[in-house]
Amino acid sequence: MKLTLASARFDDQQAIFASEIVERIKVKLQEGGVEQDTLEDLTASIALSIAGLIDDVAEIEVDGIEVHPYLTFRTDSDELLHCGENANTYDHAYGAMRKLFHG
């Protein structure tokens, strides 16, 4: 696979990815019977926690092994898109939350 620096294309993919994460969390919480008055807060809490892991801003270490994720997106061809730095899934998740809950 070829690693391609393509910030704009990466950002578009990341926005879709973050939106999908937020939507799926909301659906699963609804299926689990979470009340409407706590749905938004709980969805945000889970989504932003996951986004922090993806963006490598949340420390991940187990038994002295540090884990540092680096987000890429596979295209139809033999290429991986990246943005040249840590992802900003957190910002996209926050935007997706506003859109999903406040139209």
XYZ file of C-alpha atoms in Angstrom:
103
model
C 0.000 0.000 0.000
C 1.106 3.518 -0.759
C 0.879 6.112 2.037
C -0.389 9.398 0.551
C -0.418 12.787 2.259
C -3.781 14.280 1.247
C -5.090 16.530 4.014
C -8.302 17.691 2.315
C -9.359 14.200 1.224
C -8.399 12.847 4.642
C -10.471 15.538 6.365
C -13.533 14.662 4.264
C -13.152 10.982 5.143
C -12.588 11.779 8.793
C -15.761 13.876 9.006
C -17.788 10.976 7.613
C -16.060 8.511 9.956
C -16.677 10.641 13.059
C -20.289 11.229 12.103
C -20.825 7.496 11.705
C -19.286 6.787 15.109
C -21.588 9.309 16.790
C -24.665 8.015 14.965
C -23.952 4.375 15.840
C -23.354 5.188 19.488
C -26.661 7.057 19.641
C -28.543 4.176 17.994
C -27.052 1.561 20.317
C -27.852 3.657 23.382
C -31.429 4.076 22.170
C -31.665 0.328 21.581
C -30.371 -0.161 25.128
C -33.186 1.951 26.517
C -31.279 5.101 27.436
C -33.765 7.858 28.219
C -33.979 10.810 25.843
C -32.973 13.300 28.554
C -29.570 11.594 29.021
C -29.047 10.367 25.448
C -27.141 13.398 24.172
C -24.778 13.627 27.156
C -24.021 9.920 27.153
C -23.534 9.828 23.373
C -21.137 12.786 23.601
C -19.219 11.274 26.492
C -18.670 7.970 24.681
C -17.962 9.505 21.257
C -15.464 12.039 22.572
C -13.728 9.383 24.661
C -13.302 7.168 21.595
C -12.186 10.155 19.497
C -9.469 10.898 22.060
C -8.158 7.373 21.641
C -8.181 7.605 17.846
C -6.460 11.017 17.910
C -3.736 9.727 20.259
C -4.492 12.351 22.894
C -5.617 9.806 25.485
C -2.743 7.933 27.017
C -2.819 4.222 26.225
C -0.345 2.054 28.102
C -0.619 -1.507 29.344
C 2.170 -3.425 31.042
C 4.738 -0.820 29.955
C 3.691 -0.947 26.301
C 2.581 2.405 24.923
C 0.125 2.449 22.023
C 0.010 5.384 19.608
C -2.668 5.084 16.904
C -2.306 6.898 13.595
C -5.477 7.189 11.536
C -5.453 6.523 7.797
C -8.192 5.832 5.262
C -7.961 3.250 2.516
C -9.061 4.362 -0.954
C -10.363 2.182 -3.783
C -6.837 1.934 -5.099
C -3.792 0.615 -3.276
C -3.367 3.746 -1.149
C -3.761 4.962 2.418
C -4.650 8.618 2.981
C -3.155 10.448 5.947
C -2.958 14.066 7.082
C 0.684 14.171 8.196
C -0.129 14.484 11.896
C -2.485 13.165 14.538
C -6.114 13.025 13.502
C -8.659 15.515 14.812
C -11.567 13.120 15.181
C -12.537 14.891 18.399
C -13.408 18.100 16.520
C -15.383 16.200 13.904
C -17.233 14.190 16.561
C -18.178 17.395 18.340
C -19.528 18.828 15.073
C -21.411 15.614 14.334
C -23.006 15.779 17.793
C -24.269 19.312 17.178
C -25.672 18.309 13.813
C -27.293 15.094 15.091
C -28.899 16.580 18.196
C -29.461 20.203 17.208
C -30.024 19.948 13.465
